[in-house]
């Protein structure tokens, strides 16, 4: 391998100057391609905001649609400002120093910083973490509380998690030689733990503190219902649209986490991520839906196929392969996704049993599968792929370790799960409890009954009323006479009837 | 042109080492950029799943929305598993051998394989082929039958077509020196024939075997209706969203089929594809819609503009230019798209005349235009562009041939169309007839009447009921008194009225 | 820096041949990467068509949904044909000559032209400019008038603006050494003025000539109403979807305007654009929504959060940073976005006061903020960033100029605003007035009342009717008896009740 740094420090002679000239050009191209790659991936990840908005909006009742969508839009905006002013600094500030730190301390407001594209990509992730919670607390959370929480999360809680696992100073980071577990860093390639578990734990705590929606587990007098009432999603079309957008966005989320692509190794990592991401989603969808259908078939005798299960299963599978997408084989991705589907169902049923109300099942998808994803990496990480992805392969996943008993990586992964859970619980629980105690968290009962759109957002989200019947009739008459015939054209007559009905 | 292979096999001296070092870097970059390109294109093609889901969902009646969307989601998932386990192997396995083979025989489960990004891109295409059928059989096909068919198609039928036309061992392939027609291979750059015709023929056969929806061509007693009943699409908004998403996805589908982009030639091919794709879509849209408006104006005297015609015309134009997008000029693309619009209308009317019921007009769009697209290449392929795209330009399209009479390429294209039609009909007809004979194909008549959402998917897709009027009134009272005035704020009063209406 | 042109003109000796061979490869890669970049950006910009369609469709009443969406689809198609045949030629034709010209004069029908990807990218911009108007004139403009206007705009009016500001022969262009203001060219990096103001001014003129919708400002007898009637958007879900799609598309619009990315400088420019774009949108959203909430809180005592304000604020912020995204810091982007939010509100209220009816508030978003964006660049353009983006930094923005008093750039920017306003008003005003005088502009009053969907597009856009109650009941009975029990499964019973209600 040629050493260009020494050779090109002071190139001698015409030939060397030209060789180094070409070498400079290749460096230039590499910078360009890698920037472009993050721009592409960041745009796709940001597109997931649209996916979350559609998924959440479709899942709630028609009377709360505006509210949930406004939350989705505002946390992207608040997240941008919050992550710009302090969040990015806490996450990655001071990464040029050696040793572990708890939190970063420079780059606030991106001062003396020019890796714009790096910030953009990380911002898109931060916005994702914040948005996860929106769905869970839908239909009952006050707008002001939501804004407070989302700035607190993207500005402080999430950056600390990022710092610990992804910064080169993080105490769990695989890119820090002096991390807590020395040469074993946690492997959370694209953020099952960092992004999804952080969002999922926050959502869980919020759901517990906030309490269930009126009429979900208790009747009007507060007596527990025999069976919980399921609030039908108001538009399945929006849900599936959101799901597909999220899936597409994941092709930025996971492959994009290779961060660079202008060399054969990184390109292969990103390429593998596309395949494992696809397989995880497919397996999660199939496992969750058919498991649910079989369970239901055994219970009621009538088999039906539930779209919600299919969608959330796919999302669960996606979350689950996110941590290990670069270090697992496609077969392992299918396994992880399939188990992810079950993890989703199990957690979803558990929440209902515990009377914790999650309006869009974000906790089972992001918390349960985020956790499972990080742990699964400790089982399935394959040494050759770890090398390729730039991880130390001395401690592979349990199933690939010598004799199949070396669970060191698994232990580190479990510790990381505990750390994320502990940190988020430690910071968010008091936060939400204070909000609640101050009466700033939950909307008024009557407002909840009326729906937040009318109470807080100037009217309903939909107005599907058509034209007045007499106007339509008049038009039909005018047209009929114009053509000198009594008979009205077929389509127009149909339209008139429709308007009539 | 420098020959780097010999020069860099064992570089002599410092200068050569450095030159070869830079050369290695450029190779690295090329790999990275090409991988990135397929990642981008594959993600866009996968986004077409969202497009198909929205288009189909919008086109059916409100009582079958969940069903059709679940099918769209599941065939992406089933397609992923099926194409991973066997499909890709059948399509491209054994491409290192010489000579023609009927079907591939290695890479099953992607064993001994590491071109991940190639698989990802091909999977996205396979999923597209499968999804095309979903719309046609909507509102009456059983879920289990659909799953069987979609795994069969992506796992076996489609891969054989791919193998024959795109693999270097395919017996019609332009990349096989020993193909059936020796030095003339079929030109189907991005798959008008391979993808769309395969899907379209399958849809046609399925529609014939399955029969029309209840009440479409026959009344309740089975007597033919004088004029067929048109079932209104339940949401045009979803249809147009789907159309636009598909159009955007096509910028991955067509330019992405250049497969590489990190050299000036391929870049030019991809660029040309972007332009021809645009022109084809635009021309198809305009030709289909205005032709229909004029026809209708002539017959009824009242001119109207039909959105469905515009959308399907655009899609038809897109399908039609897909085969030749890299070897035709933009002018030719406009012509092909225009004729594509007419092909769509003609086939659509023919189907209705033959009492074949296609719920979303997928057969006219994908079958008629897929066929026309492949044939059109035999007319319009331009030698210079064929060279650029890597095809043998000795036998150009009819209009560019010597004297305008050398129809050899056209003949090959016609043969290919026949082969696709024959193969798909040969495999799918017995398949669907067996399913039908076993009573596994079509849902029960009563279930069809009720709609598949309630029958099989736990309730309807929409629930647009608003809050109770008394709750809204109470809130208005509370608010009015709170501000110490009887008058309610304007918007709130409006909202109350809306809820009332 | 090595000079490869001389060195590689006739390389001498083995070493030079190989060096030049590698150099050629790097050139090849650069071409490929830059092409890919414009393909990506162009596809994203085209995706904005879907965003506009959803935003506009969501904003109008249910009875005009088909109409507005058809307009969106057709102007993309008409724009493609118009821009291909003449538009691109007027905009960029003859750019190899020296000196200023008013309009281009070659490349019509892309003759003797092969920069396909450049055309594709520019076409996507032209389609955007045309689409902006669709929303403003919604619910009352004739289809034929719309088509005429959209071809006139993309084929002639818009190309002249492009030519003046972006072509190397443009008389205001920063890339023309002999421009009107010599060494100071206008800085409109991605088109706040060129694209958005052009569309916005056209929309404004159209709205004035066309007059308000029936019942908006005047009652049935033509007497002015005390307070204008607000027509509720029929679906807020579509609006927010459109907003997010537009925001994502802007990551192609702004960074893509760097045009190339395969070198470190351009990559940095594109990267900065992602950040400033994000910050502008976030600031605009927050400023518009909270300002409105505060104003309303002061007026009525009850605070509500308006989603429309948030969405249009974000879009306004995006439009405002478009002109300067490559030459301003993120802080400046936040300021510009925040002011953009106010500009939106101010203009929106002004229009209402003047009884000018804009159905989707496109004029405040695109005209007011397009203007503000161009002017803001004259205030905030930072010399270092201007250098990087390839602009002459001798005359920076007012706030960065020597002593803070050198407003030369600001003056040029203001002149450009006047030019765009003047040119568009000069061409479009007579155009619309002639259309209006000929009775071709506005639909018949009765048709407007009935809605354009039924009048002109064969029926309503939605049909959400469910199955018949008796069918559902029958199915329930059949199922209950099949399982040998009277009790119906829970979900099914629920579904039956829903269908009942």
PDB file of N, CA and C in Angstrom, chain B residues 3-4 7 19 22 36 40 234-236 240 244 247 251 261 263-264 267-268 271 275 278-279 285 290 292 296 304-307 330-331 447 449-450 455 479 483 485, chain C residues 14 18-19 22 25 28-29 32 35-36 46-47 49-50 54 69-70 77 80 84 114 116-117 120 123 147 241 300-302 456-458 461-464 467 471 475 479:
ATOM      1  N   UNK B   3      -3.021   0.567 -19.588  1.00  0.00           N
ATOM      2  CA  UNK B   3      -3.459  -0.756 -19.132  1.00  0.00           C
ATOM      3  C   UNK B   3      -2.960  -0.974 -17.706  1.00  0.00           C
ATOM      4  N   UNK B   4      -3.867  -0.788 -16.775  1.00  0.00           N
ATOM      5  CA  UNK B   4      -3.422  -0.821 -15.384  1.00  0.00           C
ATOM      6  C   UNK B   4      -3.277  -2.227 -14.843  1.00  0.00           C
ATOM      7  N   UNK B   7       0.247  -3.259 -15.577  1.00  0.00           N
ATOM      8  CA  UNK B   7       1.171  -2.319 -14.940  1.00  0.00           C
ATOM      9  C   UNK B   7       1.173  -2.483 -13.428  1.00  0.00           C
ATOM     10  N   UNK B  19       1.439   5.398  -8.345  1.00  0.00           N
ATOM     11  CA  UNK B  19       0.413   5.485  -9.392  1.00  0.00           C
ATOM     12  C   UNK B  19      -0.634   4.401  -9.164  1.00  0.00           C
ATOM     13  N   UNK B  22      -2.953   5.214  -6.302  1.00  0.00           N
ATOM     14  CA  UNK B  22      -4.064   6.099  -6.668  1.00  0.00           C
ATOM     15  C   UNK B  22      -5.092   5.337  -7.494  1.00  0.00           C
ATOM     16  N   UNK B  36     -23.749   2.993  -3.898  1.00  0.00           N
ATOM     17  CA  UNK B  36     -24.629   4.075  -3.457  1.00  0.00           C
ATOM     18  C   UNK B  36     -25.744   4.279  -4.483  1.00  0.00           C
ATOM     19  N   UNK B  40     -29.693   4.015  -3.712  1.00  0.00           N
ATOM     20  CA  UNK B  40     -30.640   5.093  -4.012  1.00  0.00           C
ATOM     21  C   UNK B  40     -31.772   4.586  -4.897  1.00  0.00           C
ATOM     22  N   UNK B 234     -62.997   4.983  -3.994  1.00  0.00           N
ATOM     23  CA  UNK B 234     -63.476   5.608  -2.759  1.00  0.00           C
ATOM     24  C   UNK B 234     -62.688   6.862  -2.404  1.00  0.00           C
ATOM     25  N   UNK B 235     -61.476   6.993  -2.913  1.00  0.00           N
ATOM     26  CA  UNK B 235     -60.719   8.207  -2.590  1.00  0.00           C
ATOM     27  C   UNK B 235     -59.749   8.541  -3.709  1.00  0.00           C
ATOM     28  N   UNK B 236     -60.084   9.558  -4.457  1.00  0.00           N
ATOM     29  CA  UNK B 236     -59.226   9.983  -5.548  1.00  0.00           C
ATOM     30  C   UNK B 236     -57.928  10.569  -5.011  1.00  0.00           C
ATOM     31  N   UNK B 240     -54.184   9.743  -6.569  1.00  0.00           N
ATOM     32  CA  UNK B 240     -53.206  10.664  -7.160  1.00  0.00           C
ATOM     33  C   UNK B 240     -51.911  10.631  -6.369  1.00  0.00           C
ATOM     34  N   UNK B 244     -48.273   9.850  -8.123  1.00  0.00           N
ATOM     35  CA  UNK B 244     -47.057  10.665  -8.017  1.00  0.00           C
ATOM     36  C   UNK B 244     -45.912   9.869  -7.389  1.00  0.00           C
ATOM     37  N   UNK B 247     -44.527   7.660 -10.027  1.00  0.00           N
ATOM     38  CA  UNK B 247     -43.735   8.425 -10.994  1.00  0.00           C
ATOM     39  C   UNK B 247     -42.345   8.718 -10.418  1.00  0.00           C
ATOM     40  N   UNK B 251     -38.004   7.108 -11.318  1.00  0.00           N
ATOM     41  CA  UNK B 251     -36.667   7.683 -11.482  1.00  0.00           C
ATOM     42  C   UNK B 251     -35.607   6.808 -10.816  1.00  0.00           C
ATOM     43  N   UNK B 261     -22.900   4.013 -12.287  1.00  0.00           N
ATOM     44  CA  UNK B 261     -22.972   5.408 -12.720  1.00  0.00           C
ATOM     45  C   UNK B 261     -21.630   6.111 -12.636  1.00  0.00           C
ATOM     46  N   UNK B 263     -19.034   6.325 -14.224  1.00  0.00           N
ATOM     47  CA  UNK B 263     -18.221   6.656 -15.388  1.00  0.00           C
ATOM     48  C   UNK B 263     -19.098   7.455 -16.331  1.00  0.00           C
ATOM     49  N   UNK B 264     -18.445   8.231 -17.183  1.00  0.00           N
ATOM     50  CA  UNK B 264     -19.202   9.210 -17.964  1.00  0.00           C
ATOM     51  C   UNK B 264     -20.258   8.550 -18.842  1.00  0.00           C
ATOM     52  N   UNK B 267     -23.242   7.366 -16.786  1.00  0.00           N
ATOM     53  CA  UNK B 267     -23.910   8.555 -16.269  1.00  0.00           C
ATOM     54  C   UNK B 267     -24.807   9.144 -17.342  1.00  0.00           C
ATOM     55  N   UNK B 268     -24.310   9.157 -18.574  1.00  0.00           N
ATOM     56  CA  UNK B 268     -25.092   9.703 -19.666  1.00  0.00           C
ATOM     57  C   UNK B 268     -26.327   8.829 -19.926  1.00  0.00           C
ATOM     58  N   UNK B 271     -28.832   9.590 -17.283  1.00  0.00           N
ATOM     59  CA  UNK B 271     -29.412  10.915 -17.516  1.00  0.00           C
ATOM     60  C   UNK B 271     -30.487  10.855 -18.578  1.00  0.00           C
ATOM     61  N   UNK B 275     -34.794  11.714 -18.621  1.00  0.00           N
ATOM     62  CA  UNK B 275     -35.541  12.580 -19.530  1.00  0.00           C
ATOM     63  C   UNK B 275     -36.611  11.785 -20.287  1.00  0.00           C
ATOM     64  N   UNK B 278     -39.556  10.996 -18.097  1.00  0.00           N
ATOM     65  CA  UNK B 278     -40.417  12.157 -17.900  1.00  0.00           C
ATOM     66  C   UNK B 278     -41.313  12.387 -19.112  1.00  0.00           C
ATOM     67  N   UNK B 279     -40.702  12.336 -20.291  1.00  0.00           N
ATOM     68  CA  UNK B 279     -41.465  12.637 -21.506  1.00  0.00           C
ATOM     69  C   UNK B 279     -42.532  11.573 -21.755  1.00  0.00           C
ATOM     70  N   UNK B 285     -50.031  10.799 -20.215  1.00  0.00           N
ATOM     71  CA  UNK B 285     -51.080  11.461 -19.449  1.00  0.00           C
ATOM     72  C   UNK B 285     -51.933  12.335 -20.349  1.00  0.00           C
ATOM     73  N   UNK B 290     -56.975  13.572 -22.877  1.00  0.00           N
ATOM     74  CA  UNK B 290     -57.686  14.371 -23.870  1.00  0.00           C
ATOM     75  C   UNK B 290     -58.396  13.493 -24.895  1.00  0.00           C
ATOM     76  N   UNK B 292     -59.781  10.691 -24.262  1.00  0.00           N
ATOM     77  CA  UNK B 292     -61.013  10.287 -23.595  1.00  0.00           C
ATOM     78  C   UNK B 292     -62.021  11.432 -23.548  1.00  0.00           C
ATOM     79  N   UNK B 296     -65.648  11.368 -25.289  1.00  0.00           N
ATOM     80  CA  UNK B 296     -66.846  11.582 -24.493  1.00  0.00           C
ATOM     81  C   UNK B 296     -67.618  12.796 -24.992  1.00  0.00           C
ATOM     82  N   UNK B 304     -65.858  16.455 -20.203  1.00  0.00           N
ATOM     83  CA  UNK B 304     -65.330  16.463 -18.841  1.00  0.00           C
ATOM     84  C   UNK B 304     -63.922  15.899 -18.881  1.00  0.00           C
ATOM     85  N   UNK B 305     -63.170  16.137 -17.812  1.00  0.00           N
ATOM     86  CA  UNK B 305     -61.787  15.688 -17.758  1.00  0.00           C
ATOM     87  C   UNK B 305     -61.681  14.629 -16.681  1.00  0.00           C
ATOM     88  N   UNK B 306     -61.240  13.464 -17.078  1.00  0.00           N
ATOM     89  CA  UNK B 306     -61.272  12.353 -16.141  1.00  0.00           C
ATOM     90  C   UNK B 306     -59.893  12.137 -15.519  1.00  0.00           C
ATOM     91  N   UNK B 307     -59.856  12.245 -14.212  1.00  0.00           N
ATOM     92  CA  UNK B 307     -58.599  12.112 -13.489  1.00  0.00           C
ATOM     93  C   UNK B 307     -58.037  10.706 -13.617  1.00  0.00           C
ATOM     94  N   UNK B 330     -35.690  11.663 -26.661  1.00  0.00           N
ATOM     95  CA  UNK B 330     -36.881  12.207 -25.984  1.00  0.00           C
ATOM     96  C   UNK B 330     -38.084  12.333 -26.917  1.00  0.00           C
ATOM     97  N   UNK B 331     -37.828  12.675 -28.190  1.00  0.00           N
ATOM     98  CA  UNK B 331     -38.957  12.755 -29.120  1.00  0.00           C
ATOM     99  C   UNK B 331     -39.662  11.416 -29.245  1.00  0.00           C
ATOM    100  N   UNK B 447     -69.651 -12.458   1.805  1.00  0.00           N
ATOM    101  CA  UNK B 447     -68.484 -11.712   2.280  1.00  0.00           C
ATOM    102  C   UNK B 447     -68.100 -10.617   1.290  1.00  0.00           C
ATOM    103  N   UNK B 449     -70.115  -9.045  -0.657  1.00  0.00           N
ATOM    104  CA  UNK B 449     -71.117  -7.992  -0.537  1.00  0.00           C
ATOM    105  C   UNK B 449     -70.837  -7.119   0.687  1.00  0.00           C
ATOM    106  N   UNK B 450     -70.536  -7.776   1.786  1.00  0.00           N
ATOM    107  CA  UNK B 450     -70.251  -7.037   3.024  1.00  0.00           C
ATOM    108  C   UNK B 450     -68.934  -6.272   2.900  1.00  0.00           C
ATOM    109  N   UNK B 455     -65.440  -8.598   6.865  1.00  0.00           N
ATOM    110  CA  UNK B 455     -65.429 -10.059   6.869  1.00  0.00           C
ATOM    111  C   UNK B 455     -64.124 -10.643   7.385  1.00  0.00           C
ATOM    112  N   UNK B 479     -66.426  27.509  28.070  1.00  0.00           N
ATOM    113  CA  UNK B 479     -65.506  28.519  27.570  1.00  0.00           C
ATOM    114  C   UNK B 479     -66.132  29.908  27.602  1.00  0.00           C
ATOM    115  N   UNK B 483     -64.645  33.241  29.968  1.00  0.00           N
ATOM    116  CA  UNK B 483     -64.184  34.556  29.563  1.00  0.00           C
ATOM    117  C   UNK B 483     -65.173  35.652  29.942  1.00  0.00           C
ATOM    118  N   UNK B 485     -68.190  36.149  29.064  1.00  0.00           N
ATOM    119  CA  UNK B 485     -68.998  36.701  27.992  1.00  0.00           C
ATOM    120  C   UNK B 485     -69.865  35.588  27.429  1.00  0.00           C
TER     121      UNK B 485
ATOM    122  N   UNK C  14       5.909   5.897 -20.258  1.00  0.00           N
ATOM    123  CA  UNK C  14       5.012   4.990 -19.572  1.00  0.00           C
ATOM    124  C   UNK C  14       4.382   5.604 -18.322  1.00  0.00           C
ATOM    125  N   UNK C  18       0.351   6.438 -17.565  1.00  0.00           N
ATOM    126  CA  UNK C  18      -0.421   5.865 -16.459  1.00  0.00           C
ATOM    127  C   UNK C  18      -0.985   6.936 -15.543  1.00  0.00           C
ATOM    128  N   UNK C  19      -0.194   7.945 -15.293  1.00  0.00           N
ATOM    129  CA  UNK C  19      -0.728   9.033 -14.463  1.00  0.00           C
ATOM    130  C   UNK C  19      -1.955   9.640 -15.141  1.00  0.00           C
ATOM    131  N   UNK C  22      -4.996   7.421 -14.849  1.00  0.00           N
ATOM    132  CA  UNK C  22      -5.718   7.560 -13.578  1.00  0.00           C
ATOM    133  C   UNK C  22      -6.482   8.875 -13.549  1.00  0.00           C
ATOM    134  N   UNK C  25      -9.627   8.532 -15.269  1.00  0.00           N
ATOM    135  CA  UNK C  25     -10.602   7.796 -14.457  1.00  0.00           C
ATOM    136  C   UNK C  25     -11.278   8.732 -13.461  1.00  0.00           C
ATOM    137  N   UNK C  28     -13.858  10.716 -15.118  1.00  0.00           N
ATOM    138  CA  UNK C  28     -15.010   9.868 -15.351  1.00  0.00           C
ATOM    139  C   UNK C  28     -15.877   9.756 -14.099  1.00  0.00           C
ATOM    140  N   UNK C  29     -15.212   9.530 -12.992  1.00  0.00           N
ATOM    141  CA  UNK C  29     -15.954   9.376 -11.741  1.00  0.00           C
ATOM    142  C   UNK C  29     -16.674  10.673 -11.404  1.00  0.00           C
ATOM    143  N   UNK C  32     -19.725  10.974 -13.329  1.00  0.00           N
ATOM    144  CA  UNK C  32     -20.742  10.046 -12.826  1.00  0.00           C
ATOM    145  C   UNK C  32     -21.376  10.541 -11.544  1.00  0.00           C
ATOM    146  N   UNK C  35     -23.599  13.605 -12.082  1.00  0.00           N
ATOM    147  CA  UNK C  35     -24.845  13.211 -12.725  1.00  0.00           C
ATOM    148  C   UNK C  35     -25.795  12.580 -11.718  1.00  0.00           C
ATOM    149  N   UNK C  36     -25.258  11.676 -10.952  1.00  0.00           N
ATOM    150  CA  UNK C  36     -26.037  10.999  -9.921  1.00  0.00           C
ATOM    151  C   UNK C  36     -26.645  12.017  -8.964  1.00  0.00           C
ATOM    152  N   UNK C  46     -38.933  16.757  -8.076  1.00  0.00           N
ATOM    153  CA  UNK C  46     -40.168  16.305  -8.728  1.00  0.00           C
ATOM    154  C   UNK C  46     -41.153  15.761  -7.702  1.00  0.00           C
ATOM    155  N   UNK C  47     -40.622  15.142  -6.663  1.00  0.00           N
ATOM    156  CA  UNK C  47     -41.479  14.619  -5.593  1.00  0.00           C
ATOM    157  C   UNK C  47     -42.306  15.749  -4.981  1.00  0.00           C
ATOM    158  N   UNK C  49     -43.998  17.754  -6.484  1.00  0.00           N
ATOM    159  CA  UNK C  49     -45.295  17.770  -7.169  1.00  0.00           C
ATOM    160  C   UNK C  49     -46.329  17.025  -6.335  1.00  0.00           C
ATOM    161  N   UNK C  50     -45.911  15.887  -5.794  1.00  0.00           N
ATOM    162  CA  UNK C  50     -46.826  15.146  -4.923  1.00  0.00           C
ATOM    163  C   UNK C  50     -47.167  15.978  -3.703  1.00  0.00           C
ATOM    164  N   UNK C  54     -50.945  17.168  -2.634  1.00  0.00           N
ATOM    165  CA  UNK C  54     -51.572  16.821  -1.363  1.00  0.00           C
ATOM    166  C   UNK C  54     -51.945  18.068  -0.578  1.00  0.00           C
ATOM    167  N   UNK C  69     -56.348  18.354  -8.069  1.00  0.00           N
ATOM    168  CA  UNK C  69     -55.302  17.358  -8.264  1.00  0.00           C
ATOM    169  C   UNK C  69     -55.030  17.132  -9.738  1.00  0.00           C
ATOM    170  N   UNK C  70     -56.063  17.187 -10.534  1.00  0.00           N
ATOM    171  CA  UNK C  70     -55.847  17.041 -11.977  1.00  0.00           C
ATOM    172  C   UNK C  70     -54.982  18.186 -12.490  1.00  0.00           C
ATOM    173  N   UNK C  77     -47.199  17.566 -16.485  1.00  0.00           N
ATOM    174  CA  UNK C  77     -47.108  16.987 -17.834  1.00  0.00           C
ATOM    175  C   UNK C  77     -46.947  18.075 -18.881  1.00  0.00           C
ATOM    176  N   UNK C  80     -43.596  19.570 -18.701  1.00  0.00           N
ATOM    177  CA  UNK C  80     -42.543  18.744 -19.301  1.00  0.00           C
ATOM    178  C   UNK C  80     -42.464  18.985 -20.799  1.00  0.00           C
ATOM    179  N   UNK C  84     -39.559  21.245 -22.571  1.00  0.00           N
ATOM    180  CA  UNK C  84     -38.735  20.497 -23.518  1.00  0.00           C
ATOM    181  C   UNK C  84     -38.698  21.186 -24.881  1.00  0.00           C
ATOM    182  N   UNK C 114     -26.878  17.512 -25.168  1.00  0.00           N
ATOM    183  CA  UNK C 114     -26.850  16.199 -24.528  1.00  0.00           C
ATOM    184  C   UNK C 114     -26.647  16.256 -23.021  1.00  0.00           C
ATOM    185  N   UNK C 116     -28.485  15.857 -20.633  1.00  0.00           N
ATOM    186  CA  UNK C 116     -29.832  15.415 -20.251  1.00  0.00           C
ATOM    187  C   UNK C 116     -30.153  15.689 -18.795  1.00  0.00           C
ATOM    188  N   UNK C 117     -29.177  15.424 -17.947  1.00  0.00           N
ATOM    189  CA  UNK C 117     -29.481  15.523 -16.526  1.00  0.00           C
ATOM    190  C   UNK C 117     -29.694  16.973 -16.124  1.00  0.00           C
ATOM    191  N   UNK C 120     -33.200  17.691 -17.001  1.00  0.00           N
ATOM    192  CA  UNK C 120     -34.127  17.046 -16.052  1.00  0.00           C
ATOM    193  C   UNK C 120     -34.259  17.864 -14.770  1.00  0.00           C
ATOM    194  N   UNK C 123     -36.112  21.097 -15.480  1.00  0.00           N
ATOM    195  CA  UNK C 123     -37.530  20.834 -15.700  1.00  0.00           C
ATOM    196  C   UNK C 123     -38.273  20.715 -14.370  1.00  0.00           C
ATOM    197  N   UNK C 147     -54.602  25.332 -18.185  1.00  0.00           N
ATOM    198  CA  UNK C 147     -53.621  24.717 -19.079  1.00  0.00           C
ATOM    199  C   UNK C 147     -52.909  25.765 -19.914  1.00  0.00           C
ATOM    200  N   UNK C 241     -49.332  15.940   5.132  1.00  0.00           N
ATOM    201  CA  UNK C 241     -48.542  15.048   4.283  1.00  0.00           C
ATOM    202  C   UNK C 241     -47.837  15.853   3.203  1.00  0.00           C
ATOM    203  N   UNK C 300     -59.020  36.962  21.724  1.00  0.00           N
ATOM    204  CA  UNK C 300     -60.210  36.234  22.173  1.00  0.00           C
ATOM    205  C   UNK C 300     -60.088  35.672  23.579  1.00  0.00           C
ATOM    206  N   UNK C 301     -58.886  35.692  24.147  1.00  0.00           N
ATOM    207  CA  UNK C 301     -58.722  35.155  25.490  1.00  0.00           C
ATOM    208  C   UNK C 301     -58.472  33.670  25.523  1.00  0.00           C
ATOM    209  N   UNK C 302     -58.793  32.983  24.448  1.00  0.00           N
ATOM    210  CA  UNK C 302     -58.617  31.535  24.391  1.00  0.00           C
ATOM    211  C   UNK C 302     -57.470  31.235  23.428  1.00  0.00           C
ATOM    212  N   UNK C 456     -67.336  18.823 -13.730  1.00  0.00           N
ATOM    213  CA  UNK C 456     -66.393  18.606 -14.831  1.00  0.00           C
ATOM    214  C   UNK C 456     -65.622  17.301 -14.776  1.00  0.00           C
ATOM    215  N   UNK C 457     -65.735  16.583 -13.675  1.00  0.00           N
ATOM    216  CA  UNK C 457     -64.860  15.413 -13.556  1.00  0.00           C
ATOM    217  C   UNK C 457     -65.601  14.147 -13.175  1.00  0.00           C
ATOM    218  N   UNK C 458     -66.852  14.059 -13.569  1.00  0.00           N
ATOM    219  CA  UNK C 458     -67.594  12.802 -13.447  1.00  0.00           C
ATOM    220  C   UNK C 458     -67.770  12.293 -12.023  1.00  0.00           C
ATOM    221  N   UNK C 461     -64.955  13.098  -5.386  1.00  0.00           N
ATOM    222  CA  UNK C 461     -63.646  12.485  -5.179  1.00  0.00           C
ATOM    223  C   UNK C 461     -63.690  11.375  -4.143  1.00  0.00           C
ATOM    224  N   UNK C 462     -64.677  11.416  -3.278  1.00  0.00           N
ATOM    225  CA  UNK C 462     -64.738  10.416  -2.213  1.00  0.00           C
ATOM    226  C   UNK C 462     -66.059   9.677  -2.268  1.00  0.00           C
ATOM    227  N   UNK C 463     -66.024   8.438  -1.916  1.00  0.00           N
ATOM    228  CA  UNK C 463     -67.239   7.670  -1.722  1.00  0.00           C
ATOM    229  C   UNK C 463     -66.959   6.729  -0.569  1.00  0.00           C
ATOM    230  N   UNK C 464     -67.325   7.183   0.617  1.00  0.00           N
ATOM    231  CA  UNK C 464     -66.967   6.423   1.809  1.00  0.00           C
ATOM    232  C   UNK C 464     -68.113   5.566   2.326  1.00  0.00           C
ATOM    233  N   UNK C 467     -70.807  -1.025   3.504  1.00  0.00           N
ATOM    234  CA  UNK C 467     -71.744  -2.063   3.048  1.00  0.00           C
ATOM    235  C   UNK C 467     -73.142  -1.827   3.602  1.00  0.00           C
ATOM    236  N   UNK C 471     -76.703  -6.856   4.822  1.00  0.00           N
ATOM    237  CA  UNK C 471     -75.658  -7.805   4.452  1.00  0.00           C
ATOM    238  C   UNK C 471     -74.764  -8.116   5.640  1.00  0.00           C
ATOM    239  N   UNK C 475     -74.226 -11.755   7.483  1.00  0.00           N
ATOM    240  CA  UNK C 475     -72.923 -12.387   7.677  1.00  0.00           C
ATOM    241  C   UNK C 475     -72.711 -12.768   9.135  1.00  0.00           C
ATOM    242  N   UNK C 479     -72.038 -16.537  10.542  1.00  0.00           N
ATOM    243  CA  UNK C 479     -70.838 -16.855  11.313  1.00  0.00           C
ATOM    244  C   UNK C 479     -71.196 -17.434  12.663  1.00  0.00           C
TER     245      UNK C 479
END
